[in-house]
Coordinates of C-alpha atoms and ligand atoms in Angstrom, one line a residue:
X1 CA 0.0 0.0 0.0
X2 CA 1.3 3.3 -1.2
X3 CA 0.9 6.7 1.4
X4 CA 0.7 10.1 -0.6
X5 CA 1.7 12.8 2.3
X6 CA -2.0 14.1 1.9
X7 CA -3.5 11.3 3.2
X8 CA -1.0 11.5 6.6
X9 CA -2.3 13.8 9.7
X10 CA -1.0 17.2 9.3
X11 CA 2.7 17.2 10.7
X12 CA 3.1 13.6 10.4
X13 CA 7.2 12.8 10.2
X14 CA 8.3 10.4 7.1
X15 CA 10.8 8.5 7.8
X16 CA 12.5 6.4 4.9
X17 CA 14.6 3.3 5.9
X18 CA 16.7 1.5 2.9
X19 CA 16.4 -2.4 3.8
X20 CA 14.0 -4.5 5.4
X21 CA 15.6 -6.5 7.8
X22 CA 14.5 -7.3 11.2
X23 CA 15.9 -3.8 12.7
X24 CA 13.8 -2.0 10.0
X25 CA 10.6 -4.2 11.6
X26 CA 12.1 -3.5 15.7
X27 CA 11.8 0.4 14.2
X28 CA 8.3 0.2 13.1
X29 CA 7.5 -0.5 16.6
X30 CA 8.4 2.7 17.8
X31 CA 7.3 4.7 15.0
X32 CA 3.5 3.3 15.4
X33 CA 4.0 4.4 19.0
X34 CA 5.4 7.8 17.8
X35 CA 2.9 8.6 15.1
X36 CA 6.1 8.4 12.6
X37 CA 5.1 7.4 9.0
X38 CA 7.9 4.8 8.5
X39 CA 8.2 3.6 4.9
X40 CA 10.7 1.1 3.9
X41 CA 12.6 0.3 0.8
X42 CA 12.2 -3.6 0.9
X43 CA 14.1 -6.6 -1.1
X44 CA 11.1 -8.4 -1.1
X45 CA 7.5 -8.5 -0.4
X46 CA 7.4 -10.7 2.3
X47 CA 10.7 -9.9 4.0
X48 CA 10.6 -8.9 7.7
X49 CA 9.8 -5.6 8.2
X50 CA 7.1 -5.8 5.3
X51 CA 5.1 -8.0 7.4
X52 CA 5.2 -5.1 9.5
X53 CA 5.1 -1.9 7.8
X54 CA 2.5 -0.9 5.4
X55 CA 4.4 1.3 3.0
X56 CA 7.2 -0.9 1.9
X57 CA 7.7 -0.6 -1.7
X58 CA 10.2 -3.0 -3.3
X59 CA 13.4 -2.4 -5.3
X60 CA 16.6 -2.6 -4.6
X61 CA 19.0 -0.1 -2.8
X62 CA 21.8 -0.3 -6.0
X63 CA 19.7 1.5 -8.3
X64 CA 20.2 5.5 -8.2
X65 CA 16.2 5.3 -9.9
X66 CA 14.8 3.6 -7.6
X67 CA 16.5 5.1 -4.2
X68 CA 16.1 8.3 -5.6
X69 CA 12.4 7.7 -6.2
X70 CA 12.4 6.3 -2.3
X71 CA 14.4 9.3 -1.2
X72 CA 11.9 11.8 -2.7
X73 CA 8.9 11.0 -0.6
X74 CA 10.6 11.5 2.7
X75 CA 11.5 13.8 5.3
X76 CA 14.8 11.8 5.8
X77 CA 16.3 8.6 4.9
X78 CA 18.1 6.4 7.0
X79 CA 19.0 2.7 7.2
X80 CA 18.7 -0.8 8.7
X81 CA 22.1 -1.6 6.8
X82 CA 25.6 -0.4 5.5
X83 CA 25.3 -1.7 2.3
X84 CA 23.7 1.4 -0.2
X85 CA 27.1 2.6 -2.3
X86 CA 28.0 5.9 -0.9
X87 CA 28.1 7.5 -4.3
X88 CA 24.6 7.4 -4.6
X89 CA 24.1 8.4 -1.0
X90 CA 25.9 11.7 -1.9
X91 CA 23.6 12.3 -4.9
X92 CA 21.0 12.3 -2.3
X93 CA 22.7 14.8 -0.4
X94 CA 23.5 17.1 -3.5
X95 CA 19.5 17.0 -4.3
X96 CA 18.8 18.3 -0.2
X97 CA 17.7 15.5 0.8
X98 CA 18.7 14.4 4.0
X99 CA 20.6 11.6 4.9
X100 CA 21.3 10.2 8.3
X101 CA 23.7 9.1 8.8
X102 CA 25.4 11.3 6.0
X103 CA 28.0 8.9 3.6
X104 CA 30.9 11.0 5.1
X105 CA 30.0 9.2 8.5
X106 CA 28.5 6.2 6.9
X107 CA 31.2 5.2 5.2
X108 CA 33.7 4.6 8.2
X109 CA 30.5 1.8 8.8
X110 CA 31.4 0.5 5.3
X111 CA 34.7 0.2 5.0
X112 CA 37.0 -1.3 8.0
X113 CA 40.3 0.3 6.6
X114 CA 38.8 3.6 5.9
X115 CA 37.6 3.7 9.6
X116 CA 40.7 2.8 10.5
X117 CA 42.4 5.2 9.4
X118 CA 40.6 8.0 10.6
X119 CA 40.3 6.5 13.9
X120 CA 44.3 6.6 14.0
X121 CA 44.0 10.0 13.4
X122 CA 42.6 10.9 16.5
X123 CA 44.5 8.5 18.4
X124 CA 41.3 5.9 18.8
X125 CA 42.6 2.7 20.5
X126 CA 42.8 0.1 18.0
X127 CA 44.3 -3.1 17.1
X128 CA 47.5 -3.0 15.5
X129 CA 46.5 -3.5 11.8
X130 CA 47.6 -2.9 8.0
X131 CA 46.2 -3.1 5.0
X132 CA 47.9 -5.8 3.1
X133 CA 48.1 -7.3 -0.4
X134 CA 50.2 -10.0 -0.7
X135 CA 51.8 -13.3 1.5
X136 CA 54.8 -11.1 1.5
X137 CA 53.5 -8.0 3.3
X138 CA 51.4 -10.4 5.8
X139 CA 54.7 -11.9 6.6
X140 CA 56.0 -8.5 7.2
X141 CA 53.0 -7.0 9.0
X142 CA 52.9 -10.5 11.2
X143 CA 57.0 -9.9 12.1
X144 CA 56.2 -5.9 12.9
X145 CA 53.9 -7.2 15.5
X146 CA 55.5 -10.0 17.5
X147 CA 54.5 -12.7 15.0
X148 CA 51.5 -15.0 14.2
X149 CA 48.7 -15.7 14.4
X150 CA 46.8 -12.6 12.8
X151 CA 43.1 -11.8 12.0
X152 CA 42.9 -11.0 8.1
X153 CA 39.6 -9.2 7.1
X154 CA 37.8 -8.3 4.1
X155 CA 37.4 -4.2 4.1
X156 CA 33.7 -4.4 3.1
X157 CA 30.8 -6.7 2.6
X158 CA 31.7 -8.5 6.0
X159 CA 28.7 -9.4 8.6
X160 CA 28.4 -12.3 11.5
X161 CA 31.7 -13.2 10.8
X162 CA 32.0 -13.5 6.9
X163 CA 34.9 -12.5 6.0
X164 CA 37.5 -12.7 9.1
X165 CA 39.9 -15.5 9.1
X166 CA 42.7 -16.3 11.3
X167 CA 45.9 -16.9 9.6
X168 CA 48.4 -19.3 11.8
X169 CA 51.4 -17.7 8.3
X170 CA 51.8 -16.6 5.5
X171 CA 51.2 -19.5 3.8
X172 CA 47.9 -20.3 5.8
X173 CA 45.2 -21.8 2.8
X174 CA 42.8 -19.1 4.3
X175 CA 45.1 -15.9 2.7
X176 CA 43.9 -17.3 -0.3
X177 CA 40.1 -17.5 0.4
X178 CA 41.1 -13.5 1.9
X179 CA 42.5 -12.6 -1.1
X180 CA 40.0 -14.4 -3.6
X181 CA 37.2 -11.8 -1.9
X182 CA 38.7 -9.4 -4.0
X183 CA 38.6 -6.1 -2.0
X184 CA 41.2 -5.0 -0.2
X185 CA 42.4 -7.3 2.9
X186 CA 42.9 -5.6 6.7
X187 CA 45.6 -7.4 8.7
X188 CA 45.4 -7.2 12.4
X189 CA 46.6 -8.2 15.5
X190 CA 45.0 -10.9 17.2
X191 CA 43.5 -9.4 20.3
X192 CA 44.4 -11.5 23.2
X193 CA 40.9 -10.2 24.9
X194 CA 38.9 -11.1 27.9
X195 CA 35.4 -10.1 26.4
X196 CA 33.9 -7.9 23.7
X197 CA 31.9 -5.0 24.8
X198 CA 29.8 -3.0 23.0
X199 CA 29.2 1.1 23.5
X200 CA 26.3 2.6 22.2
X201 CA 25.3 6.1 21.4
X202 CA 22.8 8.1 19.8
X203 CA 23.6 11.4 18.4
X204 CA 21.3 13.7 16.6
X205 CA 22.2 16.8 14.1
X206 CA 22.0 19.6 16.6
X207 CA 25.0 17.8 18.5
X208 CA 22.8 16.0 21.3
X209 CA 24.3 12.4 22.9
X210 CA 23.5 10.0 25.0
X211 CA 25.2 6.9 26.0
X212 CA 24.1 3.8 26.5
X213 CA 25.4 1.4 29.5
X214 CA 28.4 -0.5 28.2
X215 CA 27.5 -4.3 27.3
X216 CA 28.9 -7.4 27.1
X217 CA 28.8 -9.8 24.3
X218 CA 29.4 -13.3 23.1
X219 CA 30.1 -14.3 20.1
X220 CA 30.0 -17.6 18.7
X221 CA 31.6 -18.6 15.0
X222 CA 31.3 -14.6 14.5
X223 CA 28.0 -14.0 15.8
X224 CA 26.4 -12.6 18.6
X225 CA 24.5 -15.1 20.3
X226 CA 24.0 -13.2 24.2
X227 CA 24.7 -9.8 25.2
X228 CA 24.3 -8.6 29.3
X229 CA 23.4 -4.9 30.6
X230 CA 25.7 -4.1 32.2
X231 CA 29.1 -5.6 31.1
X232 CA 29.4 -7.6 34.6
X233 CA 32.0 -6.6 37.0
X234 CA 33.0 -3.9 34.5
X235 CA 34.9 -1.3 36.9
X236 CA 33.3 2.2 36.3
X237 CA 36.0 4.0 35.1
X238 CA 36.6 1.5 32.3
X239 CA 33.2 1.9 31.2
X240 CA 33.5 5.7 31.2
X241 CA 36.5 5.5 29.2
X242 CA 34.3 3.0 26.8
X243 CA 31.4 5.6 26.5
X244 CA 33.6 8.6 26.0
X245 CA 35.8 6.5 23.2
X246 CA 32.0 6.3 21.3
X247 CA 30.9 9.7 22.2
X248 CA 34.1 11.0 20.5
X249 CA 33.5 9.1 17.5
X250 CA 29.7 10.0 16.9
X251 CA 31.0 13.3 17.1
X252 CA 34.4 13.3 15.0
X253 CA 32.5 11.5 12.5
X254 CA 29.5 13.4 11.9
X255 CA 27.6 10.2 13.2
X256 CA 23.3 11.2 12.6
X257 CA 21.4 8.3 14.9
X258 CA 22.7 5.0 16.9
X259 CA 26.4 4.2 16.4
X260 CA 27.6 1.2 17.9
X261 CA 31.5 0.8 18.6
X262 CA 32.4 -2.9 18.9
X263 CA 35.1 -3.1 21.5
X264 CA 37.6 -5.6 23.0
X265 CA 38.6 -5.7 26.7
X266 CA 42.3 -7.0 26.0
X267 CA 43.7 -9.5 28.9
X268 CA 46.3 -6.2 29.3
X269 CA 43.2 -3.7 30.2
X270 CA 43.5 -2.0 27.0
X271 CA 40.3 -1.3 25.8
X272 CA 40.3 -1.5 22.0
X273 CA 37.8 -0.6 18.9
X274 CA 36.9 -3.6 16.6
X275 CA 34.3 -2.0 14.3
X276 CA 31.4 0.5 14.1
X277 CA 27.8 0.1 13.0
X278 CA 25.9 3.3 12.3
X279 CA 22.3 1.5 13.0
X280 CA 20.5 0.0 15.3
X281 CA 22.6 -3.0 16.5
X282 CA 22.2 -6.6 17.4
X283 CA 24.1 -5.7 21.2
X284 CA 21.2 -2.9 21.8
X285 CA 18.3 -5.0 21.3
X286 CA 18.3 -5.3 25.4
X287 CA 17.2 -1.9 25.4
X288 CA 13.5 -2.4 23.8
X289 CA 12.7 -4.0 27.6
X290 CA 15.8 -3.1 29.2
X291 CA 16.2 0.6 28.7
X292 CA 14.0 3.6 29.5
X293 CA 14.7 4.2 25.5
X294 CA 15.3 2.2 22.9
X295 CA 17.5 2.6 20.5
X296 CA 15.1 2.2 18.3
X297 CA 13.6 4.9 19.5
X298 CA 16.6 7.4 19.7
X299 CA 17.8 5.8 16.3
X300 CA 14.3 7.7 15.0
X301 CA 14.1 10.3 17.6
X302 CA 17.6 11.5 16.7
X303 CA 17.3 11.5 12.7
X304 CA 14.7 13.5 13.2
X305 CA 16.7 16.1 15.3
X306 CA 14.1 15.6 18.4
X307 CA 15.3 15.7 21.9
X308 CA 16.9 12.2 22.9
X309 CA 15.0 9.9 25.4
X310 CA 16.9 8.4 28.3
X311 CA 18.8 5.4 27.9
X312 CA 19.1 4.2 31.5
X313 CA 18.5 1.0 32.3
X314 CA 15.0 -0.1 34.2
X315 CA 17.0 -3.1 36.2
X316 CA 20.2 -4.2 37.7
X317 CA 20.5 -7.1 34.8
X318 CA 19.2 -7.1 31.3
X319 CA 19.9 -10.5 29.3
X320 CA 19.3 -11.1 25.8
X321 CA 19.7 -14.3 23.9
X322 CA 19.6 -14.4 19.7
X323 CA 17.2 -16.9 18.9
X324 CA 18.8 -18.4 16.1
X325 CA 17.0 -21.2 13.7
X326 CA 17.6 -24.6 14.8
X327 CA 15.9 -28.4 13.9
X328 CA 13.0 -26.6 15.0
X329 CA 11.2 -25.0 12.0
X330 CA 7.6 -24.0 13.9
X331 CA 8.9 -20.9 16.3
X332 CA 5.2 -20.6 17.5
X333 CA 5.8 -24.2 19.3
X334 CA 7.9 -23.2 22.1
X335 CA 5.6 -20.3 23.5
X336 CA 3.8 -22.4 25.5
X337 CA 6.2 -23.9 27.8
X338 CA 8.2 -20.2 27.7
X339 CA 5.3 -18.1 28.4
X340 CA 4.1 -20.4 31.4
X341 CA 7.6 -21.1 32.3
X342 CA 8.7 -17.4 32.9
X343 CA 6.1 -14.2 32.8
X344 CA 8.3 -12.2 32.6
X345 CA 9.8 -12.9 29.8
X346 CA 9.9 -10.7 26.7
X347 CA 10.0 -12.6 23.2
X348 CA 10.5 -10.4 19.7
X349 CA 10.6 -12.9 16.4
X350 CA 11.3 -11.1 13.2
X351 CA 9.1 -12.9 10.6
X352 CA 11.9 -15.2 9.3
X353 CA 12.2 -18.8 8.0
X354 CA 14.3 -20.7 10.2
X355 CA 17.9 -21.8 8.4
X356 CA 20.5 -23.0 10.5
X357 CA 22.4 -20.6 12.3
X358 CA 19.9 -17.0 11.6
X359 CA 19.0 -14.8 13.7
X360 CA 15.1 -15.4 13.4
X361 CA 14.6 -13.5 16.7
X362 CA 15.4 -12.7 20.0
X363 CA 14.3 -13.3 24.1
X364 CA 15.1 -10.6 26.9
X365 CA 15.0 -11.3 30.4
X366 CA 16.0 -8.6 33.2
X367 CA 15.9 -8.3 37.0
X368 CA 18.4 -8.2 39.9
X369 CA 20.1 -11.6 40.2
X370 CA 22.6 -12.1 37.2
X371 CA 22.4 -15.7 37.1
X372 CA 18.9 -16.2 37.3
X373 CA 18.3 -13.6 34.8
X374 CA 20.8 -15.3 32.3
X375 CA 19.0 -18.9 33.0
X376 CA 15.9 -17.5 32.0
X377 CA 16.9 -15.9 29.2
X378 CA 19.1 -18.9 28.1
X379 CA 16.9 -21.2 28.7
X380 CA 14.2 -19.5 26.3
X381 CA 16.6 -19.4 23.5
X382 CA 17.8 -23.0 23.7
X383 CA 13.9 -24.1 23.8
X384 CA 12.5 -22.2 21.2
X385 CA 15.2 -23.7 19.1
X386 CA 14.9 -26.4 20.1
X387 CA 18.3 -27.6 21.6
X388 CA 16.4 -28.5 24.6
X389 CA 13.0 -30.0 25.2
X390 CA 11.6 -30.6 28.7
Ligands
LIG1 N1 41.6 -8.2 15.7 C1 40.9 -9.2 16.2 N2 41.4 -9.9 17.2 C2 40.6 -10.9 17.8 N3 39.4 -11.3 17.3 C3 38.9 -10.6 16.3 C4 39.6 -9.5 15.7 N4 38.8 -9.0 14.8 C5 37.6 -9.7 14.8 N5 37.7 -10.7 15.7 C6 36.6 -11.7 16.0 O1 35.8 -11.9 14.9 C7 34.4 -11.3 15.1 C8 33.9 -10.7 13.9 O2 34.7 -9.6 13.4 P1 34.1 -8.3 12.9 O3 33.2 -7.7 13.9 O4 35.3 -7.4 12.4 O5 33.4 -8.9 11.6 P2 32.0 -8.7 11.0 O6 31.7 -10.0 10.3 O7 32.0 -7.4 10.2 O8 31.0 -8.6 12.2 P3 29.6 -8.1 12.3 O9 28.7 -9.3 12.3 O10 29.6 -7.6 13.7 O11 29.3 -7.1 11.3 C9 34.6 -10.4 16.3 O12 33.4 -10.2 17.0 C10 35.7 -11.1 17.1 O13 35.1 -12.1 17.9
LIG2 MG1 31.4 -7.3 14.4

């Protein structure tokens, strides 16, 4: 179904989002509850946030004709992923229309060596790392730092672990699968680290910030799979120092929305940057429940250059688990037993076919006893997928 601005309430905000993905769908929420006309540029009929959002015209976010077309019909244009070349993103800008984030920022979101560049130049702690081109100048990078083994990593196109390798030498068989990517290859050093963390911030035009508490994450074969509010045990100047690191870059960068800064907490206490996101992100999905704001909501609050709500947390412990597809094929099954199991318990799907190893969806649990609250949010995941069966 197709909105013409006349048939809105006067005054009604249009927000356009390129990509239909689940976060697209977790920002529809918010905009029903804002009054926000969301309208989304879809791959599909049927993808997730189509199921959820009445204006989702389909095309693809590659063609100029069709984004432009998009662009036209909204206040502002944002995303639910990094993926719209940022040529076309500044032929957007050149017409006035907005974009936020702008391709300036975005593209330290799309590019690893880009972003690390510019991080270096304001001194952002990172992992040592070079851009490298052949077994010759891994060998070289690999002595400059102590040895092997390194992370290699494609400079674009990588998500939930496609496209990082670790190479034991130069001769490792998986600099070849690096190199057969064909875009330019990141080396790094192999952070020795305790956890990954993840600081996230919303910044709008006028210059407005807020930070998020820092969070913990675990990944598992490159993708998140649990993600705690607060990073346990995470002593408070440390996380200071984390939500300052991602204040600074929202604002060096130009950064228009959520940015999330994927962090490591080396074994040494350094606390370094792995990558940025300039969206919504899988480690702030805790904050639809957990949070006074979502970042959902400040993602859409802040595009729109509106005062930014509070992202405090509403409890001690917030817990969420990916649901990701399993045996199981019927998500609906598990409700049962997880609903009469734990009422307190918050459960978001996104619409998706189960295939192994997808996020198809996500459960939250908070409270004040860590463990408990990490049981019952375990335990969801595992039986809505199936893992276990009681
Ligand atoms: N320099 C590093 N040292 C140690 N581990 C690393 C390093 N870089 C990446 N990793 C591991 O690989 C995972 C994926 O890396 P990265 O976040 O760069 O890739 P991605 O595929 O773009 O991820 P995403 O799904 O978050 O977009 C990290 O979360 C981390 O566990
Ligand atoms: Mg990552």
């Amino acid at each position: 179904m197709k909105f013409e601005r006349k048939d809105l309430p006067a005054g009604t905000p249009v927000v356009g989002m390129i990509g239909g993905g689940q976060l697209a769908r977790m920002t529809q929420e918010t905009a029903v509850a804002l009054g926000i006309q969301l309208r989304v540029l879809a791959e599909g009929p049927t993808v997730s946030a189509a199921q959820a959002v009445a204006d989702a015209p389909v095309g693809d976010y590659r063609d100029p004709e069709t984004v432009r077309r998009f662009a036209a019909e909204a206040d502002v244009v944002t995303f639910d992923h990094e993926h719209v070349p940022t040529e076309l993103l500044h032929e957007l800008e050149a017409a006035c229309i907005a974009v936020r984030p702008g391709p300036d920022a975005l593209v330290h979101a799309q590019d690893k060596a880009v972003m690390r560049q510019r991080l270096d130049a304001f001194d952002a702690p990172a992992p040592a790392h070079q851009v490298v081109a052949s077994r010759d100048e891994i060998a070289d990078f690999a002595k400059r730092i102590g040895g092997f083994p390194i992370i290699l990593k494609t400079t674009r196109g990588g998500y939930d672990g496609k496209g990082v390798w670790v190479a034991e030498s130069a001769e490792d068989p998986v600099v070849d699968e690096a190199f057969a990517a064909n875009v330019p290859i990141l080396a790094e050093e192999k952070v020795d680290f305790v956890r990954e963390l993840s600081a996230i911030v919303a910044r709008s035009p006028h210059g407005q910030a807020v930070a998020y508490p820092i969070v913990e994450s675990v990944q598992e074969n490159g993708i998140c799979v649990e993600v705690t509010a607060p990073a346990p045990g995470l002593a408070p100047d440390k996380a200071a120092q984390a939500q300052q690191t991602a204040l600074r870059i929202a604002k060096e960068l130009g950064v228009v929305g959520i940015l999330a800064v994927e962090m490591f907490e080396a074994r040494d206490g350094r606390l370094l940057v792995n990558e940025l996101a300039m969206r919504p992100h899988n480690t702030g999905h805790w904050s639809i429940d957990g949070a006074v704001t979502s970042q959902f909501e400040n993602h859409l609050r802040a595009v729109l250059d509106l005062p930014l709500g509070s992202p405090a947390a509403r409890a001690p412990y917030t817990v969420m688990v990916n649901v990701l597809g399993g045996d199981v094929e019927d998500m609906h099954r598990g409700l049962l037993h997880c609903m009469a199991r734990d009422p307190g318990l918050k459960v978001h799907f996104y619409g998706k076919a189960v295939k192994p190893g997808r996020k198809v969806g996500h459960v939250t649990a908070y409270g004040d006893d860590l463990d408990e609250v990490r049981e019952r949010a375990r335990h969801a995941a595992a039986y809505l997928t199936g893992t276990i069966d009681e």
